[in-house]
Short mmCIF file of C-alpha atoms and ligand atoms in Angstrom, two decimals:
data_model
loop_
_atom_site.label_atom_id
_atom_site.label_comp_id
_atom_site.label_asym_id
_atom_site.label_seq_id
_atom_site.Cartn_x
_atom_site.Cartn_y
_atom_site.Cartn_z
CA MET A 669 23.30 5.17 -11.89
CA SER A 670 24.61 3.21 -8.93
CA PHE A 671 23.22 3.48 -5.43
CA ASN A 672 26.44 5.15 -4.20
CA SER A 673 26.36 7.87 -6.85
CA LEU A 674 22.68 8.36 -6.11
CA CYS A 675 23.63 9.18 -2.53
CA MET A 676 26.63 11.30 -3.53
CA ASN A 677 24.59 13.30 -6.03
CA ASN A 678 21.92 13.86 -3.44
CA LEU A 679 19.17 12.47 -5.70
CA TRP A 680 16.39 11.65 -3.30
CA ARG A 681 14.09 8.87 -4.31
CA SER A 682 10.69 7.72 -3.18
CA VAL A 683 9.36 4.20 -3.82
CA PHE A 684 5.90 2.86 -2.98
CA ILE A 685 5.48 -0.85 -2.23
CA GLU A 686 1.99 -1.83 -3.34
CA GLY A 687 0.06 -5.09 -3.22
CA ASN A 688 -2.91 -6.96 -1.80
CA ILE A 689 -3.42 -7.56 1.92
CA ALA A 690 -0.79 -10.06 3.18
CA SER A 691 1.03 -10.14 -0.16
CA GLY A 692 4.35 -9.64 1.68
CA LYS A 693 4.87 -5.86 1.65
CA THR A 694 6.02 -5.60 5.27
CA THR A 695 8.31 -8.60 4.83
CA CYS A 696 9.85 -6.97 1.76
CA LEU A 697 10.37 -3.71 3.65
CA GLU A 698 11.93 -5.53 6.59
CA TYR A 699 14.44 -7.05 4.18
CA PHE A 700 15.42 -3.69 2.67
CA SER A 701 15.52 -1.99 6.06
CA LYS A 702 18.80 -3.85 6.67
CA THR A 703 20.40 -1.78 3.89
CA SER A 704 22.03 1.47 4.97
CA ASN A 705 20.81 4.72 3.41
CA ILE A 706 17.24 3.47 3.06
CA GLU A 707 14.37 4.81 5.08
CA VAL A 708 11.50 2.36 5.43
CA LEU A 709 8.00 3.57 6.27
CA THR A 710 5.49 0.84 7.00
CA GLU A 711 1.74 1.51 6.95
CA PRO A 712 0.55 3.08 10.21
CA VAL A 713 -1.71 0.09 10.96
CA SER A 714 -1.20 0.50 14.72
CA LYS A 715 -2.80 3.96 14.46
CA TRP A 716 -5.69 2.55 12.45
CA ARG A 717 -6.23 0.02 15.24
CA ASN A 718 -5.98 2.57 18.03
CA VAL A 719 -6.87 6.22 17.70
CA ARG A 720 -7.48 7.63 21.15
CA GLY A 721 -8.70 4.25 22.33
CA HIS A 722 -10.91 3.51 19.26
CA ASN A 723 -10.28 0.85 16.62
CA PRO A 724 -11.51 2.15 13.24
CA LEU A 725 -9.95 -0.83 11.37
CA GLY A 726 -11.91 -3.33 13.47
CA LEU A 727 -15.09 -1.23 13.27
CA MET A 728 -14.79 -1.03 9.48
CA TYR A 729 -14.59 -4.83 9.13
CA GLN A 730 -17.56 -5.26 11.51
CA ASP A 731 -19.80 -2.69 9.80
CA PRO A 732 -18.28 -1.19 6.63
CA ILE A 733 -21.37 0.85 5.69
CA ARG A 734 -21.23 2.72 9.01
CA TRP A 735 -17.48 2.87 9.63
CA GLY A 736 -15.83 2.72 6.18
CA ILE A 737 -15.76 6.52 5.91
CA THR A 738 -14.28 6.80 9.41
CA LEU A 739 -11.40 4.42 8.69
CA GLN A 740 -10.69 5.78 5.22
CA THR A 741 -10.69 9.41 6.36
CA TYR A 742 -8.11 8.49 8.97
CA VAL A 743 -6.10 6.40 6.47
CA GLN A 744 -6.02 9.39 4.11
CA LEU A 745 -4.76 11.68 6.86
CA THR A 746 -2.10 9.28 8.15
CA MET A 747 -0.84 8.43 4.66
CA LEU A 748 -0.59 12.11 3.76
CA ASP A 749 1.36 12.67 6.97
CA ARG A 750 3.73 9.84 5.95
CA HIS A 751 4.17 11.25 2.41
CA LEU A 752 4.99 14.73 3.71
CA SER A 753 7.34 13.74 6.53
CA THR A 754 10.95 14.83 6.08
CA MET A 755 13.09 12.16 4.45
CA SER A 756 15.91 10.86 6.61
CA ALA A 757 17.80 8.90 3.91
CA PRO A 758 18.39 9.19 0.14
CA VAL A 759 15.91 6.41 -0.60
CA ARG A 760 12.50 6.13 0.97
CA MET A 761 10.55 2.88 0.66
CA MET A 762 6.98 3.33 1.77
CA GLU A 763 4.24 0.75 2.23
CA ARG A 764 1.28 1.68 0.03
CA SER A 765 0.20 5.28 -0.59
CA ILE A 766 -2.61 7.78 -0.52
CA TYR A 767 -3.30 6.64 -4.11
CA SER A 768 -4.00 2.99 -3.31
CA ALA A 769 -6.05 4.05 -0.28
CA LYS A 770 -8.40 5.83 -2.69
CA TYR A 771 -8.11 3.83 -5.93
CA ILE A 772 -8.25 0.41 -4.25
CA PHE A 773 -9.83 0.46 -0.81
CA VAL A 774 -12.29 3.35 -1.02
CA GLU A 775 -13.19 2.29 -4.56
CA ASN A 776 -13.82 -1.27 -3.39
CA LEU A 777 -16.09 -0.16 -0.55
CA PHE A 778 -18.09 2.02 -2.92
CA ARG A 779 -18.35 -0.50 -5.77
CA SER A 780 -19.42 -3.29 -3.44
CA GLY A 781 -22.27 -1.14 -2.10
CA LYS A 782 -20.61 -0.81 1.33
CA MET A 783 -20.01 2.93 1.19
CA PRO A 784 -22.91 5.38 0.84
CA GLU A 785 -22.61 7.67 -2.18
CA VAL A 786 -22.36 10.78 0.00
CA ASP A 787 -19.37 9.32 1.94
CA PHE A 788 -17.67 8.42 -1.34
CA ALA A 789 -18.31 11.93 -2.71
CA VAL A 790 -16.81 13.62 0.37
CA LEU A 791 -13.73 11.37 0.39
CA SER A 792 -13.29 11.94 -3.35
CA GLU A 793 -13.43 15.72 -2.89
CA TRP A 794 -10.78 15.50 -0.17
CA PHE A 795 -8.58 13.23 -2.29
CA GLU A 796 -8.83 15.45 -5.37
CA TRP A 797 -8.05 18.58 -3.35
CA ILE A 798 -5.01 16.94 -1.76
CA THR A 799 -3.55 15.53 -4.97
CA GLN A 800 -4.17 18.75 -6.93
CA ASN A 801 -2.67 21.05 -4.28
CA ILE A 802 0.07 19.05 -2.58
CA ALA A 803 3.03 17.41 -4.33
CA ILE A 804 3.33 13.74 -3.35
CA PRO A 805 6.85 12.61 -4.28
CA VAL A 806 7.06 9.24 -6.06
CA ASP A 807 9.64 7.81 -8.46
CA LEU A 808 8.69 4.15 -8.63
CA ILE A 809 5.83 1.84 -7.69
CA VAL A 810 6.82 -1.73 -6.85
CA TYR A 811 3.80 -4.01 -7.26
CA LEU A 812 4.01 -7.30 -5.37
CA GLN A 813 1.71 -9.31 -7.60
CA SER A 814 0.29 -12.26 -5.71
CA SER A 815 -2.75 -14.46 -6.20
CA PRO A 816 -5.70 -13.82 -3.87
CA GLN A 817 -5.41 -17.47 -2.74
CA THR A 818 -1.82 -16.97 -1.58
CA CYS A 819 -2.82 -13.81 0.28
CA HIS A 820 -5.70 -15.63 1.94
CA GLU A 821 -3.34 -18.35 3.20
CA ARG A 822 -0.83 -15.80 4.49
CA LEU A 823 -3.56 -13.70 6.08
CA LYS A 824 -4.85 -16.73 8.01
CA GLU A 825 -1.29 -17.48 9.14
CA ARG A 826 -0.70 -13.89 10.28
CA CYS A 827 -3.94 -14.06 12.25
CA ARG A 828 -4.61 -10.35 12.84
CA GLU A 829 -7.75 -10.28 14.99
CA GLU A 830 -9.70 -7.73 12.90
CA GLU A 831 -9.00 -9.61 9.65
CA LYS A 832 -10.33 -13.02 10.68
CA ILE A 833 -13.62 -12.36 8.89
CA ILE A 834 -12.03 -11.44 5.53
CA PRO A 835 -13.30 -13.89 2.87
CA LEU A 836 -11.36 -14.87 -0.26
CA GLU A 837 -13.85 -12.82 -2.35
CA TYR A 838 -12.68 -9.62 -0.62
CA LEU A 839 -9.06 -10.32 -1.61
CA GLU A 840 -10.20 -11.15 -5.16
CA ALA A 841 -11.92 -7.77 -5.44
CA ILE A 842 -8.83 -5.94 -4.13
CA HIS A 843 -6.65 -7.95 -6.53
CA GLN A 844 -8.81 -7.00 -9.53
CA LEU A 845 -8.63 -3.31 -8.63
CA TYR A 846 -4.83 -3.50 -8.32
CA GLU A 847 -4.55 -5.29 -11.67
CA ASP A 848 -6.74 -2.71 -13.42
CA TRP A 849 -4.74 0.14 -11.88
CA LEU A 850 -1.13 -1.07 -12.18
CA ILE A 851 -1.10 -3.78 -14.88
CA LYS A 852 -3.85 -2.94 -17.35
CA LYS A 853 -3.65 0.78 -16.45
CA THR A 854 -7.30 1.20 -17.37
CA SER A 855 -8.83 2.60 -14.18
CA PHE A 856 -6.89 5.47 -12.60
CA ASN A 857 -3.82 7.63 -13.08
CA VAL A 858 -0.58 5.74 -12.37
CA PRO A 859 1.74 8.37 -10.83
CA ALA A 860 5.10 6.62 -11.51
CA PRO A 861 6.66 3.72 -13.48
CA VAL A 862 5.65 0.30 -12.17
CA LEU A 863 8.02 -2.58 -11.38
CA VAL A 864 6.09 -5.84 -11.08
CA ILE A 865 7.51 -8.56 -8.81
CA PRO A 866 5.64 -11.88 -8.74
CA ALA A 867 5.07 -12.58 -5.04
CA ASP A 868 3.60 -16.08 -4.71
CA ASP A 869 6.98 -17.74 -4.10
CA ASP A 870 8.32 -18.92 -0.76
CA LEU A 871 10.36 -16.53 1.35
CA GLN A 872 13.76 -17.73 0.15
CA LYS A 873 12.83 -17.20 -3.50
CA MET A 874 11.28 -13.82 -2.71
CA LEU A 875 14.49 -12.64 -1.04
CA HIS A 876 16.36 -13.77 -4.15
CA GLN A 877 13.99 -11.75 -6.35
CA TYR A 878 14.48 -8.68 -4.13
CA GLU A 879 18.25 -9.03 -4.57
CA GLU A 880 17.84 -9.34 -8.34
CA ASN A 881 15.73 -6.17 -8.42
CA ARG A 882 17.74 -4.21 -5.86
CA GLU A 883 19.39 -1.87 -8.37
CA LYS A 884 16.12 -1.13 -10.17
CA ILE A 885 14.36 -0.37 -6.91
CA LEU A 886 17.04 1.72 -5.29
CA ALA A 887 18.58 3.46 -8.29
CA GLY A 888 15.83 3.26 -10.89
CA SER A 889 17.82 1.57 -13.64
CA ASN A 890 15.77 0.10 -16.55
CA VAL A 891 12.39 -0.45 -14.94
N1 LIG B 1390 7.09 -15.30 0.58
C1 LIG B 1390 6.38 -15.67 1.65
N2 LIG B 1390 6.05 -16.97 1.83
C2 LIG B 1390 5.33 -17.36 2.88
N3 LIG B 1390 4.86 -16.52 3.85
C3 LIG B 1390 5.16 -15.20 3.72
C4 LIG B 1390 5.92 -14.72 2.62
N4 LIG B 1390 6.05 -13.38 2.76
C5 LIG B 1390 5.39 -13.05 3.89
N5 LIG B 1390 4.86 -14.14 4.47
C6 LIG B 1390 4.05 -14.18 5.69
O1 LIG B 1390 2.72 -13.81 5.29
C7 LIG B 1390 2.14 -12.95 6.25
C8 LIG B 1390 1.83 -11.60 5.59
O2 LIG B 1390 3.04 -10.96 5.20
P1 LIG B 1390 3.24 -9.39 5.38
O3 LIG B 1390 4.62 -9.06 4.98
O4 LIG B 1390 2.79 -8.97 6.74
O5 LIG B 1390 2.19 -8.87 4.28
P2 LIG B 1390 1.61 -7.40 4.02
O6 LIG B 1390 2.51 -6.42 4.70
O7 LIG B 1390 1.61 -7.27 2.55
O8 LIG B 1390 0.23 -7.39 4.58
C9 LIG B 1390 3.12 -12.83 7.39
O9 LIG B 1390 2.75 -13.80 8.37
C10 LIG B 1390 4.47 -13.18 6.76
O10 LIG B 1390 5.36 -13.76 7.68
N1 LIG B 1391 -6.79 2.17 2.67
C1 LIG B 1391 -6.74 1.01 3.37
C2 LIG B 1391 -5.51 0.40 3.62
C3 LIG B 1391 -5.51 -0.76 4.34
N2 LIG B 1391 -6.66 -1.29 4.80
C4 LIG B 1391 -6.62 -2.50 5.64
C5 LIG B 1391 -6.30 -3.77 4.94
C6 LIG B 1391 -5.65 -4.60 6.01
O1 LIG B 1391 -6.65 -5.22 6.82
C7 LIG B 1391 -4.92 -3.57 6.87
C8 LIG B 1391 -3.45 -3.43 6.58
O2 LIG B 1391 -3.14 -3.86 5.29
P1 LIG B 1391 -1.85 -4.75 4.93
O3 LIG B 1391 -0.67 -3.88 5.22
O4 LIG B 1391 -1.86 -5.95 5.81
O5 LIG B 1391 -1.98 -5.07 3.50
O6 LIG B 1391 -5.58 -2.33 6.60
C9 LIG B 1391 -7.86 -0.68 4.52
O7 LIG B 1391 -8.94 -1.19 4.91
N3 LIG B 1391 -7.87 0.47 3.82
#
């Protein structure tokens, strides 16, 4: 079905853009934001860096054992708020999801011994309650599959203050969790079909790949 008929038939569509830190999600969304009839929702990182004058993202990187629960509770709330906001266009493209918050970032904190078991248990209870009682619309997951090395280079270039201390090993752990979830499909429930886009290429080639996949992303043909 073409994008135009999708709009005419009022078939609303929700797409998550998933991938490692600095894999190019925001850049991808910026590209698609130039298309009419698409609503783009980036991650609310500015909120995570400033909630009533506090910076839970920075605190988490400084002392994950103490502040991991604080950041991830707020991430869960802000992502749920994003998921439930009224759609303003027939296609919504959203950066990450409440699922990756739990299956990737909370899981990584817990597995690496940086989240106490009680914090993990409370966050898991919240997550299970939310996903069992509230419908989270999703039709497609686009996975920007990049190597941890590429992400590390891009992260250094982007130079976000809080992220300066992120080592390559952290990105490797996040990468492995993403691969298990969306490629091998061995770890957690995958709530929608997955479209994998290799994301190590330079910007020009990435924009070309986005064009090639436009129909699949926006209208869901042959994922
Ligand atoms: N294909 C690419 N090649 C080189 N640099 C890129 C590419 N895509 C994005 N970047 C740069 O890498 C950094 C991270 O990209 P960004 O889109 O912010 O990633 P994410 O939203 O996944 O964290 C930014 O500085 C961005 O300009
Ligand atoms: N559940 C989450 C989601 C994101 N983060 C961190 C990772 C990055 O430092 C930052 C934003 O991610 P990006 O969009 O650049 O991939 O937020 C987290 O710790 N937990």
